[in-house]
Coordinates of C-alpha atoms and ligand atoms in Angstrom, one line a residue:
M1 CA -78.8 57.2 10.5
A2 CA -77.6 60.7 9.1
P3 CA -79.8 62.6 7.0
N4 CA -77.4 62.5 4.1
N5 CA -77.8 58.5 4.0
P6 CA -79.8 57.8 1.0
R7 CA -81.6 55.1 3.3
Y8 CA -82.8 57.9 5.6
N9 CA -86.1 58.5 3.4
S10 CA -85.8 55.3 1.5
I11 CA -89.2 53.2 1.4
P12 CA -87.5 50.0 0.3
A13 CA -84.9 50.3 3.1
F14 CA -87.6 50.7 5.7
H15 CA -89.6 47.8 4.3
E16 CA -86.4 45.8 5.1
K17 CA -86.5 47.0 8.7
L18 CA -90.3 46.5 8.9
L19 CA -90.1 43.0 7.7
K20 CA -87.6 42.2 10.7
S21 CA -89.8 43.9 13.2
K22 CA -91.9 42.2 15.6
R23 CA -92.9 45.2 17.9
I24 CA -94.0 48.5 16.5
L25 CA -95.4 51.6 18.3
A26 CA -97.2 54.4 16.5
I27 CA -97.6 57.9 18.1
C28 CA -100.1 60.0 16.1
G29 CA -101.1 63.6 16.0
A30 CA -103.5 66.1 14.1
G31 CA -101.6 65.7 10.9
L32 CA -102.9 62.1 10.5
S33 CA -106.5 63.6 10.2
A34 CA -105.6 66.6 8.0
A35 CA -106.4 64.7 4.9
S36 CA -110.0 64.0 6.4
G37 CA -110.4 67.7 6.3
L38 CA -109.9 68.3 10.1
P39 CA -107.8 71.3 10.9
T40 CA -104.6 70.7 12.9
F41 CA -103.7 72.8 15.9
R42 CA -100.5 74.6 14.7
G43 CA -102.2 75.1 11.1
A44 CA -105.0 77.2 10.3
G45 CA -107.0 75.2 13.1
G46 CA -104.8 76.8 15.8
L47 CA -107.3 79.8 16.0
W48 CA -111.2 79.3 16.7
R49 CA -113.0 82.7 16.5
N50 CA -109.6 84.5 17.5
H51 CA -109.4 82.1 20.5
E52 CA -106.1 80.0 20.7
A53 CA -107.6 76.6 20.5
T54 CA -105.2 75.5 23.4
S55 CA -106.6 78.4 25.5
L56 CA -110.2 76.8 25.3
A57 CA -108.8 73.3 26.1
T58 CA -108.6 74.2 29.9
P59 CA -110.5 73.6 33.0
A60 CA -110.2 77.4 33.7
A61 CA -111.8 78.2 30.3
F62 CA -114.8 75.9 31.0
E63 CA -115.0 77.3 34.6
D64 CA -115.2 80.6 33.0
N65 CA -117.5 80.2 30.1
P66 CA -118.8 76.6 29.7
G67 CA -121.1 77.8 26.8
L68 CA -118.2 79.1 24.7
V69 CA -116.0 76.2 25.4
W70 CA -119.0 73.7 24.5
L71 CA -119.8 75.5 21.1
F72 CA -115.8 75.1 20.4
Y73 CA -116.2 71.3 21.0
A74 CA -119.7 71.0 19.5
Y75 CA -118.2 72.4 16.3
R76 CA -115.3 70.0 16.4
R77 CA -117.8 67.1 17.1
H78 CA -119.8 68.1 14.1
M79 CA -116.7 68.4 11.9
A80 CA -115.5 64.9 12.9
L81 CA -118.8 63.3 12.5
T82 CA -119.0 64.6 8.9
A83 CA -115.4 63.7 8.2
Q84 CA -114.2 60.2 7.0
P85 CA -111.1 58.3 8.3
N86 CA -108.5 58.5 5.6
A87 CA -106.1 55.9 4.1
G88 CA -103.7 56.6 6.8
H89 CA -106.2 55.5 9.5
H90 CA -107.0 52.4 7.4
A91 CA -103.4 51.4 7.0
L92 CA -102.7 51.7 10.8
A93 CA -105.9 49.6 11.5
A94 CA -104.7 46.9 9.0
L95 CA -101.1 46.8 10.5
A96 CA -102.9 46.2 13.9
R97 CA -104.9 43.3 12.6
K98 CA -101.6 42.0 11.0
L99 CA -99.7 42.3 14.3
P100 CA -102.2 41.4 17.0
G101 CA -99.5 41.2 19.7
G102 CA -96.8 43.5 18.2
F103 CA -98.4 46.8 17.4
L104 CA -99.7 49.6 19.7
C105 CA -101.1 53.0 18.2
L106 CA -100.9 56.0 20.7
S107 CA -103.1 59.0 19.4
Q108 CA -103.5 62.4 20.6
N109 CA -106.5 62.7 18.2
V110 CA -109.9 63.0 20.0
D111 CA -111.8 63.1 16.6
G112 CA -113.0 59.3 16.7
L113 CA -111.6 58.5 13.2
H114 CA -109.2 55.6 14.5
P115 CA -112.2 53.7 15.9
R116 CA -114.2 54.3 12.9
A117 CA -111.4 53.0 10.6
G118 CA -112.1 49.6 12.5
H119 CA -108.7 50.0 14.5
P120 CA -108.9 47.1 17.2
A121 CA -109.6 48.9 20.6
E122 CA -107.0 46.7 22.5
Q123 CA -104.3 48.1 20.1
L124 CA -105.4 51.8 20.3
R125 CA -104.7 54.1 23.2
L126 CA -106.6 57.6 22.9
L127 CA -104.3 59.5 25.1
H128 CA -106.3 62.8 25.2
G129 CA -109.7 61.1 25.2
S130 CA -112.6 61.6 22.9
L131 CA -114.9 64.2 21.6
F132 CA -117.8 61.6 21.8
D133 CA -117.2 60.8 25.5
I134 CA -119.0 63.0 27.8
K135 CA -118.1 63.2 31.5
C136 CA -118.8 65.3 34.8
N137 CA -116.9 68.5 35.3
E138 CA -117.0 67.8 39.1
Y139 CA -114.9 64.7 38.4
C140 CA -117.7 62.5 40.2
G141 CA -116.6 59.8 37.9
W142 CA -119.7 59.8 35.6
I143 CA -118.7 59.2 32.0
Q144 CA -121.0 58.3 28.8
R145 CA -119.2 56.8 26.1
D146 CA -119.8 57.2 22.4
N147 CA -122.6 60.0 22.4
F148 CA -122.8 61.0 18.9
D149 CA -125.5 63.5 19.5
D150 CA -125.4 66.5 17.0
P151 CA -126.0 69.1 18.3
F152 CA -125.1 67.7 21.7
C153 CA -127.8 69.8 23.2
P154 CA -130.4 72.4 21.8
A155 CA -128.4 75.3 23.0
L156 CA -125.4 74.3 20.7
A157 CA -127.4 74.0 17.5
A158 CA -125.3 76.8 16.0
A159 CA -122.3 74.5 15.9
S160 CA -124.1 71.8 13.7
V161 CA -124.8 73.8 10.7
D162 CA -123.2 72.9 7.4
V163 CA -122.2 75.7 5.0
N164 CA -121.6 75.5 1.2
P165 CA -118.0 75.4 0.1
G166 CA -116.5 78.8 0.2
E167 CA -119.1 80.2 2.8
T168 CA -118.1 80.9 6.3
L169 CA -120.0 79.4 9.1
P170 CA -121.2 82.5 11.1
L171 CA -120.0 80.6 14.2
L172 CA -116.5 81.0 12.9
D173 CA -116.6 84.6 12.0
P174 CA -115.1 86.5 14.9
G175 CA -116.9 89.7 13.6
Q176 CA -120.3 88.0 14.5
P177 CA -121.1 88.3 18.0
L178 CA -121.7 84.9 19.7
A179 CA -125.1 84.6 21.8
E180 CA -124.1 83.8 25.4
I181 CA -125.1 80.3 26.3
P182 CA -126.5 80.5 29.8
R183 CA -124.9 77.9 32.2
K184 CA -128.3 76.4 32.9
E185 CA -128.7 75.4 29.2
I186 CA -125.8 73.1 29.5
P187 CA -127.0 69.6 30.8
K188 CA -126.1 68.7 34.3
C189 CA -124.3 65.5 35.4
P190 CA -127.0 62.8 35.9
N191 CA -125.0 61.2 38.7
C192 CA -124.0 64.0 41.0
T193 CA -126.3 66.8 39.7
A194 CA -123.8 69.3 41.0
G195 CA -121.4 69.2 37.9
L196 CA -122.1 70.1 34.3
Q197 CA -121.7 67.5 31.5
R198 CA -118.3 68.4 29.6
P199 CA -116.6 66.8 26.7
G200 CA -114.5 63.7 27.6
V201 CA -111.2 65.1 26.4
V202 CA -108.1 65.5 28.5
W203 CA -107.5 69.3 29.0
F204 CA -104.2 71.1 29.4
Y205 CA -103.2 70.8 33.1
E206 CA -105.2 67.7 33.5
S207 CA -103.6 64.3 33.9
L208 CA -104.1 61.7 31.5
D209 CA -105.6 58.2 32.7
E210 CA -103.1 57.0 35.1
E211 CA -104.1 53.2 34.3
M212 CA -103.7 53.8 30.6
M213 CA -100.3 55.4 31.0
S214 CA -98.9 52.6 33.2
G215 CA -100.2 50.1 30.6
V216 CA -98.3 51.9 27.9
D217 CA -95.3 52.1 30.0
R218 CA -95.5 48.4 30.7
W219 CA -96.0 47.6 26.9
I220 CA -92.8 49.7 26.1
K221 CA -90.7 48.1 28.8
D222 CA -92.0 44.4 28.4
E223 CA -89.9 43.9 25.1
P224 CA -87.7 45.8 22.8
V225 CA -89.7 48.1 20.2
D226 CA -88.3 47.6 16.7
V227 CA -89.9 50.5 15.1
V228 CA -91.5 53.7 16.4
L229 CA -93.6 55.7 13.9
V230 CA -94.1 59.3 14.7
I231 CA -97.0 60.4 12.6
G232 CA -98.3 64.0 12.0
T233 CA -97.3 65.5 15.3
S234 CA -95.3 68.4 16.2
S235 CA -94.3 66.6 19.4
Q236 CA -94.9 69.8 21.5
V237 CA -97.4 68.4 24.1
Y238 CA -96.3 66.1 27.1
P239 CA -96.4 63.4 28.0
A240 CA -97.4 62.3 24.4
A241 CA -94.3 63.8 23.0
G242 CA -92.0 61.9 25.3
Y243 CA -92.9 58.4 24.3
A244 CA -90.7 58.1 21.2
E245 CA -87.6 58.6 23.2
K246 CA -89.1 56.4 26.0
A247 CA -89.5 53.5 23.5
R248 CA -86.1 53.9 21.8
G249 CA -83.7 51.0 22.5
K250 CA -80.5 50.1 20.7
N251 CA -82.0 48.5 17.7
T252 CA -85.2 50.8 17.5
S253 CA -85.7 52.8 14.3
V254 CA -87.6 56.0 15.0
V255 CA -89.4 57.0 11.8
T256 CA -91.0 60.4 11.1
V257 CA -93.9 60.8 8.8
N258 CA -94.8 64.6 8.7
L259 CA -95.8 67.0 6.0
E260 CA -93.2 69.5 7.2
P261 CA -90.6 67.3 9.1
E262 CA -88.4 70.1 9.7
G263 CA -90.1 70.8 13.1
E264 CA -89.3 67.3 14.2
V265 CA -85.6 67.6 13.1
K266 CA -85.1 70.9 14.9
L267 CA -86.2 68.9 18.2
A268 CA -82.8 67.2 17.5
R269 CA -84.5 64.0 18.2
K270 CA -82.4 61.3 16.4
Q271 CA -84.4 60.1 13.3
D272 CA -83.6 56.8 11.5
F273 CA -85.9 57.6 8.8
V274 CA -87.8 60.7 7.7
F275 CA -90.7 60.6 5.1
A276 CA -91.9 64.0 4.1
G277 CA -95.5 64.1 2.9
D278 CA -99.2 63.5 3.5
A279 CA -99.6 60.7 6.0
A280 CA -102.9 59.5 4.2
V281 CA -100.6 59.0 1.0
L282 CA -97.3 57.7 2.8
L283 CA -98.7 55.3 5.5
P284 CA -100.4 53.0 2.9
Q285 CA -97.1 52.9 0.9
L286 CA -95.0 52.3 4.2
L287 CA -97.1 49.9 5.9
E288 CA -98.3 47.7 2.9
Ligands
BV8_1 C1 -98.0 73.1 25.4 C2 -97.1 72.0 26.1 C3 -95.8 72.7 26.3 N1 -97.9 71.8 27.4 C4 -98.0 70.5 27.8 O1 -97.3 69.7 27.3 C5 -98.7 70.4 29.2 C6 -97.9 70.8 30.3 C7 -96.9 69.8 30.5 C8 -96.9 68.8 31.2 N2 -95.6 68.1 31.1 C9 -94.8 69.0 30.5 C10 -93.3 68.8 30.1 C11 -92.8 69.9 29.6 C12 -93.5 71.1 29.3 C13 -94.9 71.1 29.5 C14 -95.5 70.2 30.1 N3 -99.2 69.1 29.3 C15 -100.5 68.9 29.9 O2 -101.1 69.7 30.3 C16 -101.0 67.3 29.9 C17 -102.2 67.2 29.1 C18 -102.0 67.5 27.6 C19 -103.3 67.1 26.8 C20 -103.9 68.4 26.3 N4 -105.0 68.1 25.4 C21 -105.0 68.0 24.2 N5 -105.9 67.6 23.4 C22 -107.3 67.2 23.9 C23 -108.2 68.4 24.0 C24 -108.4 69.0 22.7 O3 -108.2 68.3 21.6 O4 -109.2 70.1 22.6 S1 -103.6 68.5 23.2 C25 -104.0 68.6 21.7 O5 -102.7 69.4 21.3 C26 -101.9 68.8 20.7 C27 -101.7 69.2 19.2 O6 -100.5 68.7 18.8 P1 -100.5 67.7 17.4 O7 -101.5 66.8 17.3 O8 -99.0 67.3 17.2 O9 -100.9 68.9 16.3 P2 -100.2 70.2 15.7 O10 -101.0 71.0 14.9 O11 -99.3 70.7 16.9 O12 -99.1 69.7 14.7 C28 -99.6 68.8 13.4 C29 -98.3 68.2 12.8 O13 -98.8 67.6 11.6 C30 -98.0 68.0 10.6 N6 -99.0 67.9 9.3 C31 -99.8 68.6 9.0 N7 -100.4 68.0 7.9 C32 -100.0 66.9 7.7 C33 -100.5 65.8 6.8 N8 -101.2 65.8 5.9 N9 -99.6 64.5 7.1 C34 -98.6 64.4 7.8 N10 -98.2 65.4 8.7 C35 -99.1 66.7 8.6 C36 -97.5 69.3 10.9 O14 -96.3 69.5 10.1 C37 -97.3 69.3 12.4 O15 -96.0 68.8 12.5 C38 -102.3 67.3 20.5 O16 -101.8 66.6 21.7 C39 -103.7 67.4 20.8 O17 -104.4 66.3 21.4 N11 -101.5 67.0 31.2 C40 -100.4 67.0 32.1 O18 -99.1 67.1 31.9 O19 -101.1 66.7 33.4 C41 -100.0 66.6 34.6 C42 -100.0 68.1 34.9 C43 -101.1 68.7 35.7 C44 -100.9 69.9 36.1 C45 -100.0 70.7 35.7 C46 -98.9 70.1 35.1 C47 -98.8 68.9 34.7

C-alpha cells in the first residue's frame, strides 16, 4: 500500500484487516520495552560506559574480560527486574490468548518482560535468549532457567544499586574507574567445572537455537500469514530482521509500529501499514 494511501496509517482500516486475519506473526525489538524505562540499543542505551553495547555482546569480549561483560549484564538484569511490562506487552499477551493457534510472537528482547506480562510460552520465541537464563561458557550444555538473583554473585554488587532520579550510577560514569573483577570471582559451571557461568543470551557471531529457528520456519510455512507486526525494531540484526519478508505472502499485510518508522521505510521494506508512535500506546489501540 502506497504511503500516500490514507489507509496506510488508518487504525480502522487495520482493524478491518485484523478481523479477517487468522494467523498473525509479531517481531519485537527494544522499542517495545522503551516505555518500561529500558534503553534501546540505538538510543542512549547504545553506549554503556563508553563501550558499544554490541561490542560487549560477543564471545570474544567475555573471553577477554568476563568481569566487565558480567557487570554490563548484571546492570541490565537489575534494570529489567525493576522495570514493569507495559501496555504493549500486555496487548500482545492478550492477542495470544485470543488466538491460541494463530499468533506467534518472536522477540529479540532478553529483558523477561513478555513472560512477566503473562504471554503464553508456547506462543513466544525469545530469539536471543534471556538475561535470566545462565549457561556454561564452554558450551557443555548446562543451563539454569529463571535465575533472578540480584546481584547474580557478590562480585557484581555494584550493578544492583538503585540511584535517586537525576543521580548517575557510579557504575555508568566512564570517568569513574571500574574495579577489575578477577575471573575467580565469577561462578564456575557446576556441570563441567571448566567453564564460567555466563548470561543465557545469544551473542553476536553465535548461532540462535536451531530447533527454535526451524520451528519458526515451519510455523511460517505451514499456512499463510495474514499480518506481520514489526514492533519497535530497527531491523538491523539477522536472522531476526529477515522474518518479516520470510512470512510475506500475497495477502500478507506487513505493519510497522515504531516511534521513528523512517528507518524501516528507508530499508525499502514494502509496508502495508505504518503507525508512528510509542508501541505501549499504539498496540492496545491496534490490537483491542
Ligand atoms: C549488526 C548486524 C549487521 N549483525 C548481525 O546481524 C550478526 C551477523 C550476521 C548474521 N547474518 C547476517 C546477515 C547480514 C549481515 C550480518 C549478519 N548476527 C549475528 O551475529 C547472529 C546473532 C545476533 C544476536 C545478537 N544478540 C543480541 N541480543 C542478545 C544479547 C544482548 O542483548 O546483549 S542482538 C540485540 O541487538 C538488537 C537491537 O535491535 P533492536 O531491538 O531493533 O533495537 P534498536 O535499538 O536497534 O532499535 C530500536 C527501535 O525501536 C524504535 N523505538 C524506540 N522507542 C520506541 C517506542 N517507545 N515505541 C516504538 N518504537 C520505538 C526505534 O525507532 C528503533 O527503530 C536486537 O536484536 C537485540 O537482541 N548470529 C548469527 O548470525 O550466527 C550465525 C553466525 C555465526 C558466526 C558468524 C556469522 C553468523
